[in-house]
Coordinates of C-alpha atoms and ligand atoms in Angstrom, one line a residue:
M62 CA -54.6 39.6 24.4
S63 CA -51.4 38.8 26.2
K64 CA -50.5 35.2 26.6
R65 CA -51.0 33.5 30.0
D66 CA -48.1 32.0 31.7
Y67 CA -47.8 28.3 30.6
Y68 CA -47.4 27.1 34.2
E69 CA -50.5 29.0 35.1
V70 CA -52.4 27.5 32.1
L71 CA -51.6 24.0 33.3
G72 CA -52.0 24.9 36.9
V73 CA -48.6 23.4 37.9
S74 CA -45.6 24.9 39.7
Q75 CA -42.4 26.1 38.0
D76 CA -40.6 23.0 39.2
A77 CA -43.3 20.5 38.2
S78 CA -42.0 17.2 36.9
K79 CA -42.6 15.9 33.4
D80 CA -45.2 13.5 34.8
E81 CA -47.0 16.3 36.7
I82 CA -47.1 18.4 33.5
K83 CA -48.5 15.5 31.5
K84 CA -51.1 14.7 34.1
A85 CA -52.2 18.3 34.3
Y86 CA -52.5 18.5 30.5
R87 CA -54.4 15.3 30.3
K88 CA -56.9 16.6 32.8
L89 CA -57.4 19.8 30.8
A90 CA -57.5 18.0 27.5
R91 CA -60.3 15.8 28.8
K92 CA -62.2 18.8 30.0
Y93 CA -61.8 21.0 26.9
H94 CA -61.3 18.7 24.0
P95 CA -63.5 20.3 21.3
D96 CA -65.0 17.0 20.2
V97 CA -66.4 16.3 23.6
S98 CA -66.4 19.4 25.7
E99 CA -69.5 21.5 26.4
E100 CA -67.6 24.1 28.3
E101 CA -67.5 27.7 27.0
N102 CA -64.5 28.6 24.9
A103 CA -63.5 25.0 25.0
S104 CA -61.5 25.1 21.8
E105 CA -59.5 28.2 22.8
K106 CA -58.8 26.7 26.2
F107 CA -57.8 23.4 24.6
K108 CA -55.5 25.2 22.3
E109 CA -54.0 27.2 25.1
A110 CA -53.4 24.0 27.1
K111 CA -51.9 22.2 24.1
E112 CA -49.5 25.0 23.4
A113 CA -48.4 25.2 27.1
Y114 CA -48.0 21.4 27.1
E115 CA -45.9 21.4 23.9
T116 CA -43.5 23.8 25.4
L117 CA -43.3 22.5 28.9
S118 CA -43.0 18.8 27.9
D119 CA -40.0 19.5 25.7
Q120 CA -37.0 19.9 27.9
Q121 CA -35.3 22.3 25.5
K122 CA -38.3 24.4 24.9
R123 CA -39.1 24.5 28.6
A124 CA -35.6 25.8 29.4
Q125 CA -36.0 28.4 26.7
Y126 CA -39.4 29.4 28.1
D127 CA -38.1 29.5 31.7
Q128 CA -35.4 31.9 30.6
F129 CA -37.1 34.1 28.1
G130 CA -40.8 33.6 28.7
H131 CA -43.1 34.2 25.7
Q132 CA -40.6 36.5 24.1
D133 CA -38.6 35.3 21.2
P134 CA -35.0 36.1 22.1
N135 CA -33.7 35.3 18.7
Q136 CA -33.8 38.8 17.4
G137 CA -33.6 38.0 13.7
F138 CA -31.6 34.8 13.9
G139 CA -34.7 32.7 13.4
G140 CA -36.8 31.0 15.9
F141 CA -37.1 27.5 17.1
G142 CA -37.7 25.3 14.0
G143 CA -40.1 22.5 13.4
G144 CA -38.7 19.2 14.6
Q145 CA -41.6 18.4 16.8
D146 CA -44.7 17.6 14.8
F147 CA -47.5 17.2 17.1
G148 CA -50.0 15.6 14.9
G149 CA -53.7 16.5 15.4
F150 CA -55.8 14.5 17.8
G151 CA -53.8 11.3 17.7
D152 CA -51.8 12.4 20.7
I153 CA -54.9 13.3 22.6
F154 CA -56.6 10.0 22.1
D155 CA -53.5 8.1 23.0
M156 CA -53.4 10.1 26.2
F157 CA -57.1 9.6 26.9
F158 CA -56.9 5.9 26.8
G159 CA -53.5 5.4 28.1
G160 CA -52.0 4.0 24.9
G161 CA -49.2 6.5 24.9
G162 CA -48.6 5.3 21.3
R163 CA -47.9 7.2 18.2
Q164 CA -50.3 7.7 15.4
R165 CA -47.6 8.6 12.9
D166 CA -46.2 6.1 10.5
P167 CA -42.9 4.8 12.0
N168 CA -41.4 4.6 8.6
A169 CA -42.2 8.2 7.6
P170 CA -39.3 10.6 7.4
R171 CA -39.0 12.7 10.6
K172 CA -36.9 15.8 11.2
G173 CA -34.1 15.3 13.8
A174 CA -34.3 17.0 17.1
D175 CA -32.9 20.6 17.6
L176 CA -29.9 21.0 19.8
Q177 CA -29.0 23.8 22.1
Y178 CA -25.4 24.8 22.9
T179 CA -24.4 27.6 25.3
M180 CA -21.3 29.6 24.3
T181 CA -19.7 32.0 26.7
L182 CA -17.9 34.9 25.2
Q183 CA -15.5 37.5 26.6
F184 CA -16.9 41.0 26.6
E185 CA -14.7 42.1 23.6
E186 CA -15.5 38.9 21.7
A187 CA -19.1 39.7 21.7
I188 CA -18.4 43.2 20.4
F189 CA -16.0 42.2 17.6
G190 CA -17.5 38.8 16.7
K191 CA -15.5 35.6 16.5
S192 CA -15.1 32.7 14.2
T193 CA -14.7 29.4 16.0
D194 CA -15.2 25.6 15.9
V195 CA -17.2 23.8 18.6
E196 CA -17.5 20.1 19.3
I197 CA -21.0 19.0 19.9
P198 CA -22.2 15.5 20.7
V199 CA -24.8 14.6 18.1
E200 CA -26.8 11.5 17.5
E201 CA -26.3 10.4 13.9
A202 CA -27.2 7.5 11.7
C203 CA -24.8 4.6 12.3
D204 CA -22.4 4.3 9.4
T205 CA -21.9 0.5 9.9
C206 CA -25.6 -0.3 9.2
D207 CA -26.6 2.9 7.4
G208 CA -29.1 3.5 10.2
S209 CA -31.0 0.3 9.8
G210 CA -29.8 -1.2 13.0
A211 CA -29.3 -4.5 11.3
K212 CA -26.0 -6.3 11.0
P213 CA -24.5 -5.5 7.5
G214 CA -25.7 -8.1 5.0
T215 CA -29.0 -8.6 6.9
T216 CA -32.2 -6.6 6.7
P217 CA -34.7 -5.9 9.4
D218 CA -37.9 -7.9 9.2
T219 CA -41.3 -6.3 9.1
C220 CA -42.9 -6.8 12.5
P221 CA -45.6 -9.5 12.1
H222 CA -47.7 -8.3 15.1
C223 CA -48.3 -4.8 13.8
E224 CA -47.5 -5.5 10.1
G225 CA -44.9 -2.7 10.2
S226 CA -47.2 0.1 11.4
G227 CA -45.6 0.1 14.8
Q228 CA -49.0 0.2 16.6
I229 CA -51.9 -2.0 17.4
N230 CA -55.4 -0.8 17.3
Q231 CA -57.9 -1.9 19.9
E232 CA -61.6 -0.9 19.8
Q233 CA -63.0 0.3 23.1
N234 CA -66.4 1.4 24.3
T235 CA -66.4 4.7 26.1
P236 CA -68.9 7.2 27.3
F237 CA -68.3 9.0 24.0
G238 CA -68.9 6.0 21.9
R239 CA -66.7 3.5 20.2
V240 CA -63.1 4.7 20.0
V241 CA -60.1 3.1 18.6
N242 CA -57.3 2.9 21.1
R243 CA -53.9 2.8 19.5
R244 CA -51.1 1.3 21.4
V245 CA -47.4 1.0 20.6
C246 CA -46.6 -2.4 19.4
H247 CA -44.6 -4.0 22.2
Y248 CA -42.9 -6.5 19.9
C249 CA -41.1 -3.9 17.9
Q250 CA -41.4 -0.9 20.3
G251 CA -43.2 1.1 17.6
S252 CA -40.5 0.8 15.0
G253 CA -42.5 -1.6 12.8
K254 CA -39.4 -3.7 12.4
I255 CA -37.8 -6.7 14.1
I256 CA -34.0 -6.9 13.9
K257 CA -32.7 -10.4 14.4
D258 CA -29.0 -9.7 13.8
K259 CA -28.3 -6.4 15.5
C260 CA -25.5 -4.1 14.2
Q261 CA -22.7 -4.3 16.7
T262 CA -21.7 -0.7 16.3
C263 CA -25.0 0.8 17.4
G264 CA -26.6 -2.2 19.1
G265 CA -29.6 -2.1 16.8
D266 CA -30.5 1.5 17.5
G267 CA -29.4 2.6 14.0
R268 CA -28.0 5.7 15.7
V269 CA -24.7 6.6 17.3
T270 CA -23.4 9.6 19.3
K271 CA -20.6 11.4 17.6
R272 CA -18.7 14.5 18.5
N273 CA -19.4 16.9 15.6
K274 CA -17.0 19.7 14.9
I275 CA -19.1 22.7 13.8
H276 CA -17.9 26.0 12.5
I277 CA -19.7 29.0 14.0
D278 CA -19.4 32.6 12.9
I279 CA -20.4 34.9 15.8
P280 CA -21.4 38.2 14.3
A281 CA -20.0 41.4 15.8
G282 CA -22.3 43.1 18.2
I283 CA -23.9 40.0 19.5
D284 CA -25.2 40.2 23.1
E285 CA -26.2 38.2 26.1
G286 CA -29.2 36.0 25.4
H287 CA -29.0 36.1 21.6
Q288 CA -29.2 32.9 19.7
I289 CA -27.6 31.8 16.5
R290 CA -29.3 29.2 14.5
V291 CA -27.1 26.8 12.5
Q292 CA -29.4 25.0 10.2
G293 CA -29.1 21.3 9.7
K294 CA -26.5 20.9 12.5
G295 CA -28.9 19.3 15.1
E296 CA -29.6 15.6 15.4
A297 CA -29.9 13.5 12.3
G298 CA -33.3 12.9 10.9
V299 CA -35.0 9.6 11.1
N300 CA -35.9 7.5 8.0
G301 CA -34.2 10.0 5.7
G302 CA -35.9 13.1 7.3
P303 CA -33.9 16.4 7.5
A304 CA -31.5 17.0 10.4
G305 CA -32.6 19.3 13.2
D306 CA -31.0 22.7 13.8
L307 CA -28.4 23.8 16.3
F308 CA -29.1 26.8 18.5
V309 CA -26.1 28.5 20.0
V310 CA -27.2 30.5 23.0
I311 CA -24.8 33.4 23.8
R312 CA -23.6 34.3 27.2
V313 CA -21.3 37.3 27.7
Q314 CA -18.9 37.7 30.6
P315 CA -19.1 41.0 32.4
H316 CA -16.2 43.4 32.0
E317 CA -14.4 44.9 35.0
F318 CA -14.5 48.4 33.6
F319 CA -17.1 48.6 30.8
Q320 CA -20.8 48.0 31.0
R321 CA -22.9 47.4 27.9
D322 CA -26.5 48.2 27.1
G323 CA -27.5 47.2 23.6
D324 CA -25.0 49.0 21.3
H325 CA -23.9 51.5 23.9
I326 CA -21.0 51.1 26.3
F327 CA -20.8 52.9 29.6
C328 CA -17.9 53.6 32.0
E329 CA -17.0 55.8 34.8
I330 CA -13.8 57.9 35.0
P331 CA -12.4 59.3 38.2
L332 CA -11.3 62.9 38.2
T333 CA -9.4 64.8 40.8
F334 CA -11.0 67.9 42.2
A335 CA -8.3 70.0 40.6
Q336 CA -8.8 68.4 37.2
A337 CA -12.5 69.0 37.3
A338 CA -12.1 72.6 38.4
L339 CA -9.3 73.6 36.1
G340 CA -10.1 71.4 33.1
D341 CA -7.8 68.8 31.6
E342 CA -7.3 66.5 28.7
I343 CA -7.4 62.8 29.7
E344 CA -7.0 59.4 28.1
V345 CA -10.1 57.3 28.1
P346 CA -10.0 53.6 27.3
T347 CA -12.5 52.3 24.8
V348 CA -12.8 48.8 23.3
H349 CA -11.5 50.4 20.1
G350 CA -8.4 51.8 21.8
K351 CA -7.5 54.9 23.8
V352 CA -9.3 58.2 23.0
M353 CA -8.3 61.7 24.2
L354 CA -11.1 63.5 26.0
K355 CA -11.1 67.2 26.8
I356 CA -12.6 67.9 30.2
P357 CA -13.8 71.5 30.4
A358 CA -13.0 73.6 33.5
G359 CA -15.8 73.4 36.1
T360 CA -16.9 69.9 35.2
Q361 CA -19.3 68.5 37.8
T362 CA -19.4 64.9 39.1
G363 CA -22.0 62.9 37.2
K364 CA -21.4 64.8 34.0
T365 CA -21.4 62.3 31.0
F366 CA -19.5 62.8 27.8
R367 CA -20.3 60.9 24.7
L368 CA -17.6 59.3 22.5
K369 CA -19.4 58.9 19.2
E370 CA -19.3 55.4 17.6
K371 CA -16.9 54.0 20.3
G372 CA -19.5 51.5 21.4
A373 CA -20.5 48.1 19.9
P374 CA -21.5 47.6 16.3
N375 CA -25.2 46.9 15.8
V376 CA -25.5 43.2 15.3
H377 CA -27.9 43.7 12.4
G378 CA -25.4 46.1 10.7
R379 CA -27.3 49.2 11.6
G380 CA -24.5 51.5 12.6
Q381 CA -22.4 51.6 15.7
G382 CA -23.2 52.6 19.4
D383 CA -21.4 55.2 21.4
Q384 CA -19.4 55.1 24.6
H385 CA -20.8 57.2 27.5
V386 CA -18.2 58.4 29.9
K387 CA -19.4 59.5 33.3
M388 CA -17.2 61.7 35.5
K389 CA -16.7 60.9 39.1
I390 CA -14.9 63.5 41.1
I391 CA -12.8 62.1 43.9
T392 CA -12.5 64.0 47.1
P393 CA -8.8 63.9 48.2
K394 CA -8.1 61.9 51.4
N395 CA -5.0 61.8 53.6
L396 CA -3.8 65.3 52.8
T397 CA -0.4 66.5 53.8
E398 CA 0.0 69.6 55.9
R399 CA 1.0 71.7 52.9
Q400 CA -2.1 70.5 50.9
K401 CA -4.4 71.3 53.8
E402 CA -2.8 74.7 54.1
L403 CA -3.4 75.5 50.4
L404 CA -7.0 74.3 50.6
R405 CA -7.7 76.4 53.6
E406 CA -6.2 79.3 51.8
F407 CA -8.4 78.5 48.8
N408 CA -11.4 78.3 51.0
D409 CA -10.7 81.6 52.7
I410 CA -10.4 83.5 49.5
S411 CA -13.4 81.8 47.7
G412 CA -15.8 81.2 50.6
N413 CA -19.1 79.9 49.2
E414 CA -19.0 82.1 46.2
A415 CA -18.0 79.4 43.7
T416 CA -20.6 77.1 44.9
E417 CA -23.3 79.7 44.9
E418 CA -22.5 80.8 41.5
Q419 CA -23.0 77.3 40.2
H420 CA -25.9 76.2 42.3
G421 CA -27.9 79.4 42.3
N422 CA -29.0 80.2 45.8
F423 CA -28.6 76.7 47.1
F424 CA -27.4 77.9 50.5
E425 CA -30.3 80.3 50.8
R426 CA -32.7 77.4 50.1
M427 CA -30.9 75.2 52.6
K428 CA -31.1 77.8 55.3
R429 CA -34.8 78.1 54.7
A430 CA -35.2 74.4 54.9
F431 CA -33.6 74.5 58.4
K432 CA -36.1 77.1 59.5
G433 CA -38.9 75.1 58.1
D434 CA -40.5 77.7 55.8
Ligands
ZN201 ZN1 -44.7 -4.3 15.8
ZN202 ZN1 -25.5 0.3 13.3

């Protein structure tokens, strides 16, 4: 079964705000939550809505989805990594009852967020690959306080209101029975800690933004829309969790002469009427340098020649594409008197013979078409 469009699943428009998306999801979650719903296929519908919400509520994933849909554009470079751990039903109950809190232990290690970086390459750079350094702003643990957020020499205190859990439980009677409503602890904002003396470098966040220089190897044959995953170069993990990944999204600038489709390169070469009729040997540019191409006498416009392995290397190392060279015969304009004279003479001695020879009885068919039979 093909997947439904995420916007359609949630019943929101493409430009829906984060709030609208959340509201729409909340409504569906209430309707289809498998613990409470009596609707048919509730659990599938719930799953579908959850998946749509997970994508559309995450700015990065949403952008990715808007661009590529359900398709995984990574083509072997690895998909979007973990990072987001949507724990079971905790999120749902929080949403039901307006807590908005987290069920997870605030002290548990969490993977850092994945980052996305768009890199624009020249046409040739994509074909031959490139080794480069990029500077990416990344949130990292603060060096001054080692990520604790507390002034060096001091330690954060455990929050007395939530006893370090970061959340406060409240029991509530609902139509479904007694439910525990978890709320973020407002005293510690869910961190479970109270910092009296804040670190001056990070202002108590424990994290600072740095410009990270990252080395990236672009493989030869990469193409528009491909992604390169650089493991561990996303945002720093929290509480000792692993760092997220960096995704480099590739854009390729168009070339003024070549077009590319996968591993193949296409171009069009103008020929004069005389070259096409008499044959010639011409120089054709390729990304690998000039190549001599023999044009046989009587070449027609639109005829395509293949220059084997003069295209782009396959990004997965599976051989090399070709260059396809299409002939375009240019009708001469602004002829001199002498040129006109020669062409008239040429016409007089050849008549329609040459054309009829190559196009069968084209003129016969055309005459019949005029008569309508
Ligand atoms: Zn607290
Ligand atoms: Zn600090």
